PDB file of C-alpha atoms in Angstrom:
ATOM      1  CA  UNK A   1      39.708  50.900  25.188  1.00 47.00           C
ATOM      2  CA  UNK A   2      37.299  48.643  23.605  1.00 49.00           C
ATOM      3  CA  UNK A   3      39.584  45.738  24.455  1.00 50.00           C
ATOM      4  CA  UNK A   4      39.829  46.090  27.698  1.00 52.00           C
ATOM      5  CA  UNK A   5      36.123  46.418  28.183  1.00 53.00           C
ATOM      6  CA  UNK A   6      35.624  43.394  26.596  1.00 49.00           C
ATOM      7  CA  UNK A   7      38.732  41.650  28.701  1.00 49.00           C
ATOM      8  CA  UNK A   8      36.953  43.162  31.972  1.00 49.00           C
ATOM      9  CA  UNK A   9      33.475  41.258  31.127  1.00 50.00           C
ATOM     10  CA  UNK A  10      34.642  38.515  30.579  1.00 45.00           C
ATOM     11  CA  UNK A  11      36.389  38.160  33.515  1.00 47.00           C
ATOM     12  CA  UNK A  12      32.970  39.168  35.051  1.00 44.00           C
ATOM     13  CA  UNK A  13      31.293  36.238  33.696  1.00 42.00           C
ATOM     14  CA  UNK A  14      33.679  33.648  34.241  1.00 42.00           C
ATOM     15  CA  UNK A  15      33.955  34.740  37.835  1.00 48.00           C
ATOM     16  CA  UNK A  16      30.029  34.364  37.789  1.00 44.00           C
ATOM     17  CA  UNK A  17      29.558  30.724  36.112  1.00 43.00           C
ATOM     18  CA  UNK A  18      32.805  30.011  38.381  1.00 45.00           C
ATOM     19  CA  UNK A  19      30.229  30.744  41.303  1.00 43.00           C
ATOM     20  CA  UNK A  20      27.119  28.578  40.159  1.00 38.00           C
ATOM     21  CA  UNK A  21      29.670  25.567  39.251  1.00 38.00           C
ATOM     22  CA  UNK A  22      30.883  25.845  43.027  1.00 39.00           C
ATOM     23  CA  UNK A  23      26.943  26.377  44.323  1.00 38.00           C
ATOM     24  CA  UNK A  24      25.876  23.145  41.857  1.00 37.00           C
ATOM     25  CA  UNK A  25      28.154  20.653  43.324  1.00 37.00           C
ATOM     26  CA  UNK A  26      26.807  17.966  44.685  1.00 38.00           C
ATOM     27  CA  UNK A  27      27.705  17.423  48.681  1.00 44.00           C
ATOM     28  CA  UNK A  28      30.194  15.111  49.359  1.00 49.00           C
ATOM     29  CA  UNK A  29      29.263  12.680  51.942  1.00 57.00           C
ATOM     30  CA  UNK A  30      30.652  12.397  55.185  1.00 75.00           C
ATOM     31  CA  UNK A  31      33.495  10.118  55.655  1.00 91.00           C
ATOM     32  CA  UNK A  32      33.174   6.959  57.988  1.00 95.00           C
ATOM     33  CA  UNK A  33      36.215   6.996  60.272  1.00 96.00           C
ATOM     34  CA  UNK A  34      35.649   3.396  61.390  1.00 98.00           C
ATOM     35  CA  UNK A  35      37.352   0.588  59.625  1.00 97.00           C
ATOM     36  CA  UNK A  36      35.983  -3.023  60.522  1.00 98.00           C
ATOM     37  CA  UNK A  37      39.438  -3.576  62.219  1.00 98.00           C
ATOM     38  CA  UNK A  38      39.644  -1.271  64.795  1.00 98.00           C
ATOM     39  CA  UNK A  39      35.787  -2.401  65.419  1.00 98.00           C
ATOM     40  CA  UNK A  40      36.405  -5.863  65.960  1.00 98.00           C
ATOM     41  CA  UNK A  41      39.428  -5.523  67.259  1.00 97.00           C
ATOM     42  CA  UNK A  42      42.969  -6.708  67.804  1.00 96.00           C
ATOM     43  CA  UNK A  43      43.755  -9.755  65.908  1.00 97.00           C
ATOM     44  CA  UNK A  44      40.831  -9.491  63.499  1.00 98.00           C
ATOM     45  CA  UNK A  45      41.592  -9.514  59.682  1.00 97.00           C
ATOM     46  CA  UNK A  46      38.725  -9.057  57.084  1.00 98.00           C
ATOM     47  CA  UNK A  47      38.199 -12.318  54.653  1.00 97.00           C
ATOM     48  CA  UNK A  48      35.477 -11.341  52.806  1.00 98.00           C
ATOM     49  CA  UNK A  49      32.851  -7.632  52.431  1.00 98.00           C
ATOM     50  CA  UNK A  50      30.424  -7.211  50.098  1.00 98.00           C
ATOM     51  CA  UNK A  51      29.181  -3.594  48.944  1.00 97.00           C
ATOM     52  CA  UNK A  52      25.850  -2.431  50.684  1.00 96.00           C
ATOM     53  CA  UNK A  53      23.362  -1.892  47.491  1.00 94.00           C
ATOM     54  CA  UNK A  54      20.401  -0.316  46.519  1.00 90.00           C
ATOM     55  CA  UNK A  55      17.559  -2.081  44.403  1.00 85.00           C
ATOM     56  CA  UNK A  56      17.825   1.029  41.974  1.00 82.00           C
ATOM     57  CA  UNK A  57      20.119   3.796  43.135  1.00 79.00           C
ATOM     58  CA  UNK A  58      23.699   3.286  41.673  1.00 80.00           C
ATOM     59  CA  UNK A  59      25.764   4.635  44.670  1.00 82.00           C
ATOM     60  CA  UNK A  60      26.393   2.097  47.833  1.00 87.00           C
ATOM     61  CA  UNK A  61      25.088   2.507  51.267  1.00 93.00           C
ATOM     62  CA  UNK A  62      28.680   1.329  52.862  1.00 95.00           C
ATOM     63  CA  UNK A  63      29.966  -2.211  53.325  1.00 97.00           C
ATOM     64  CA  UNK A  64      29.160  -5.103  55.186  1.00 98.00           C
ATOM     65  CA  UNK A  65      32.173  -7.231  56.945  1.00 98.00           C
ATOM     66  CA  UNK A  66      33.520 -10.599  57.881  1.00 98.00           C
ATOM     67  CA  UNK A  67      36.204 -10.926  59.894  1.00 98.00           C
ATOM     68  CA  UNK A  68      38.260 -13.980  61.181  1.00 96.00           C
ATOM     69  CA  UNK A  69      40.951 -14.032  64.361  1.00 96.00           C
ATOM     70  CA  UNK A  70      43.016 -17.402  63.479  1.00 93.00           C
ATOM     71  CA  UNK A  71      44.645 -17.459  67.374  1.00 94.00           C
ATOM     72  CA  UNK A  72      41.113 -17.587  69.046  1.00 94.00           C
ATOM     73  CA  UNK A  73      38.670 -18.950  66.214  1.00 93.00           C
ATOM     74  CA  UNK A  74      36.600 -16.280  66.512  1.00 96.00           C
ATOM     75  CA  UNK A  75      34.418 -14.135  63.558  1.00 97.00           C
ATOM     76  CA  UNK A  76      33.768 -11.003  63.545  1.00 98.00           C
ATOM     77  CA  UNK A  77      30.760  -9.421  61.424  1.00 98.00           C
ATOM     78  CA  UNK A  78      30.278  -5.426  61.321  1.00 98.00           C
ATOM     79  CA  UNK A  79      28.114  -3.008  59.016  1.00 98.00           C
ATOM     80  CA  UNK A  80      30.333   0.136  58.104  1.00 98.00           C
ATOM     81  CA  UNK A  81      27.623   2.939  56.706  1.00 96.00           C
ATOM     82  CA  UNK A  82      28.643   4.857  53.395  1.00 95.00           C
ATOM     83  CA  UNK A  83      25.288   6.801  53.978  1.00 93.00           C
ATOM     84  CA  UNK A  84      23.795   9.185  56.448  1.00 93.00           C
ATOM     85  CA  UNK A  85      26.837   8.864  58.397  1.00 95.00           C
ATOM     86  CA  UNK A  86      27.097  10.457  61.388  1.00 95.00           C
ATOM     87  CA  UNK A  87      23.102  10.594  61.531  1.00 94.00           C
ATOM     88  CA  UNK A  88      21.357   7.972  63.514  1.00 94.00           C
ATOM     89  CA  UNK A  89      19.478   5.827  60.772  1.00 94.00           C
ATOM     90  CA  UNK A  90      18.604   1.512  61.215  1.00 94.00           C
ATOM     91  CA  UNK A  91      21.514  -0.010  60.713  1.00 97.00           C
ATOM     92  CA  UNK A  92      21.976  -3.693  61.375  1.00 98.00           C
ATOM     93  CA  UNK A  93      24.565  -6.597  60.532  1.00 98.00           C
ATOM     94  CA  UNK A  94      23.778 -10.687  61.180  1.00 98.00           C
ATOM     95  CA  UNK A  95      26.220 -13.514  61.727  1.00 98.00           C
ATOM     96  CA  UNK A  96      25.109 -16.861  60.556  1.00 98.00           C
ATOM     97  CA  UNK A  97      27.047 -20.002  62.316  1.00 97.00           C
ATOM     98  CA  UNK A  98      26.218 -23.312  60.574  1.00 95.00           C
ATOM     99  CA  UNK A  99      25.577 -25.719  63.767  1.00 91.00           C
ATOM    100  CA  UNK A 100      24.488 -29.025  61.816  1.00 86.00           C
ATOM    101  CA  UNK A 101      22.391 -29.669  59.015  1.00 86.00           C
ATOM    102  CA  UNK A 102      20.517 -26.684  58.111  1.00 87.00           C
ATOM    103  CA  UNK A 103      20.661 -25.509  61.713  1.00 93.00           C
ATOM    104  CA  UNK A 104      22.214 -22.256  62.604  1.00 95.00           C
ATOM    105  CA  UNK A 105      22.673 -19.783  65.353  1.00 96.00           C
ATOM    106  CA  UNK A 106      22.033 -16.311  64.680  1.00 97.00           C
ATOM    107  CA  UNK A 107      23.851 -13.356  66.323  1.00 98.00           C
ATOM    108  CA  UNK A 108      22.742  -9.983  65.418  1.00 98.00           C
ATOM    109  CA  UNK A 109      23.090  -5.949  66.154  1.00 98.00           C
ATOM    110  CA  UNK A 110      20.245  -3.999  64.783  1.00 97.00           C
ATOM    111  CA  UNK A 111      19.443   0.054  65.491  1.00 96.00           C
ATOM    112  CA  UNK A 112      19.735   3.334  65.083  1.00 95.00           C
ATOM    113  CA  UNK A 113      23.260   4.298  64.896  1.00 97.00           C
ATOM    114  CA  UNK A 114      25.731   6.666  63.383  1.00 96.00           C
ATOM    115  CA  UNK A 115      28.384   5.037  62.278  1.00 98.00           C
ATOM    116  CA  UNK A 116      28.431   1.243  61.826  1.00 98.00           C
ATOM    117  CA  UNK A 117      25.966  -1.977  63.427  1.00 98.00           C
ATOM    118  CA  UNK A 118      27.882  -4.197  65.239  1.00 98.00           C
ATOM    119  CA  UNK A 119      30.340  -5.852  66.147  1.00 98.00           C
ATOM    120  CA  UNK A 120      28.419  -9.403  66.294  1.00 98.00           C
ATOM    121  CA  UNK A 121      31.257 -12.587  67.230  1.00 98.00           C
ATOM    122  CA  UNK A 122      31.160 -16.013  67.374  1.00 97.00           C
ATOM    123  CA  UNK A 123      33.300 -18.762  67.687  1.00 95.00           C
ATOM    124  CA  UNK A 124      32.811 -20.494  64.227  1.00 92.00           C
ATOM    125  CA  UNK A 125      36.116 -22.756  63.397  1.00 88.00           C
ATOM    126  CA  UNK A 126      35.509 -25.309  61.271  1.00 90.00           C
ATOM    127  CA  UNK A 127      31.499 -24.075  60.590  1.00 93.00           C
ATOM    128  CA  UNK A 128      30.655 -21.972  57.650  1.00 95.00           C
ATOM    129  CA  UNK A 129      29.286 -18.733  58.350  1.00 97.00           C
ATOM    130  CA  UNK A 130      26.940 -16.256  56.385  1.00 98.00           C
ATOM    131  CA  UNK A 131      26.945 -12.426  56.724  1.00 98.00           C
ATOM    132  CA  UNK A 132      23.971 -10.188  56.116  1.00 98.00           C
ATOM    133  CA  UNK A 133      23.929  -6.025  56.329  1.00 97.00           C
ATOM    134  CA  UNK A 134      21.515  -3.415  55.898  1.00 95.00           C
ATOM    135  CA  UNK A 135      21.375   0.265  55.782  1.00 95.00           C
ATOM    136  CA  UNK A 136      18.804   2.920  55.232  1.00 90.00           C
ATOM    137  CA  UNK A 137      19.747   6.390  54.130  1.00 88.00           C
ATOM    138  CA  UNK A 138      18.150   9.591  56.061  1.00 79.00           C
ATOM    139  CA  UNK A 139      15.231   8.170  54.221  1.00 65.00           C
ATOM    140  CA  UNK A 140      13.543   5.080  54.557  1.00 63.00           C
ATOM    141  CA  UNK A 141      12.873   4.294  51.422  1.00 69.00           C
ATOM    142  CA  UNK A 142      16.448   3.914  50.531  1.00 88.00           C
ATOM    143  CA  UNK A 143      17.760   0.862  52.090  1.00 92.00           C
ATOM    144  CA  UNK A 144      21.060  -0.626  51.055  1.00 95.00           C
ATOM    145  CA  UNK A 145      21.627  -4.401  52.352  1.00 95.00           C
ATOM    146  CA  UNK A 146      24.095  -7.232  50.999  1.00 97.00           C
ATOM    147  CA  UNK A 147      24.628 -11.028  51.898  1.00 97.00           C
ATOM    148  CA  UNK A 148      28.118 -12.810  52.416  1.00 98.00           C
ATOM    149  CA  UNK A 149      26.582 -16.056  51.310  1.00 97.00           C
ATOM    150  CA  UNK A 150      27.688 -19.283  53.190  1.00 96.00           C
ATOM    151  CA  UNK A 151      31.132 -20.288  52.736  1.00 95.00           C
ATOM    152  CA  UNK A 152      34.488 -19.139  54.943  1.00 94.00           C
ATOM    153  CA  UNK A 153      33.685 -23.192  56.387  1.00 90.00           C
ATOM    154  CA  UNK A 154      37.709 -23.557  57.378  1.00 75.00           C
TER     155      UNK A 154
END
């Protein structure tokens, strides 16, 4: 008898630390269902992303983009969240096209959106380009940005 009373607790507490283990977990974020290619569009293939980072926090806020369509010269620049998605937080991605000199033009998509900022083109064959992207998290205090620096000049 004894053993099965012990058996039977046992089973009792294992089904009970089974049940905080599940309750402790962490939430797993949402998962973006954009990909930067079916946001620029047809044609567009990524050359370069760079992780969306915060100054301190170890996770990443999502990815920023560059994208480059070889039949009509065109880049593409999008900001694909990793956090808050599906909540409206700022969001924004940047396109830097080198003109001459130290002169560029700027094209930019900056709000509050769910998903991703963007897409920002320009025709930039032959010019290099830079690439910046920016995040916040449900709070403000946690922003995640990155910077494709200049480069991508073919």
């Amino acid at each position: 008898m004894r053993t099965r009373s012990v058996a039977a607790r046992a089973a009792v507490v294992v089904s009970a630390a089974s049940a905080l283990l599940t309750l402790a977990q962490p939430a797993q974020a949402a998962a973006n269902p954009y990909t930067p290619e079916g946001v620029c569009g047809s044609g567009y293939r990524v050359v370069d992303s760079r992780p969306l980072e915060h100054r301190t926090l170890s996770n990443t806020g999502g990815r920023v983009y560059l994208l480059y369509n070889s039949s009509n010269g065109y880049n593409c620049a999008v900001t694909i969240k990793g956090v808050a998605v599906g909540k409206q937080t700022g969001t924004e991605v940047t396109l830097l096209v080198r003109t001459s000199g130290d002169n560029s033009t700027r094209y930019s998509n900056g709000g509050d959106f769910k998903y991703y900022a963007g897409p920002v083109r320009a025709r930039a064959a032959g010019k290099c380009v830079e690439v910046f992207g920016h995040t916040f998290s449900t709070t403000s205090s946690n922003s995640y940005y990155a910077i494709i620096p200049w480069g991508h000049c073919g």
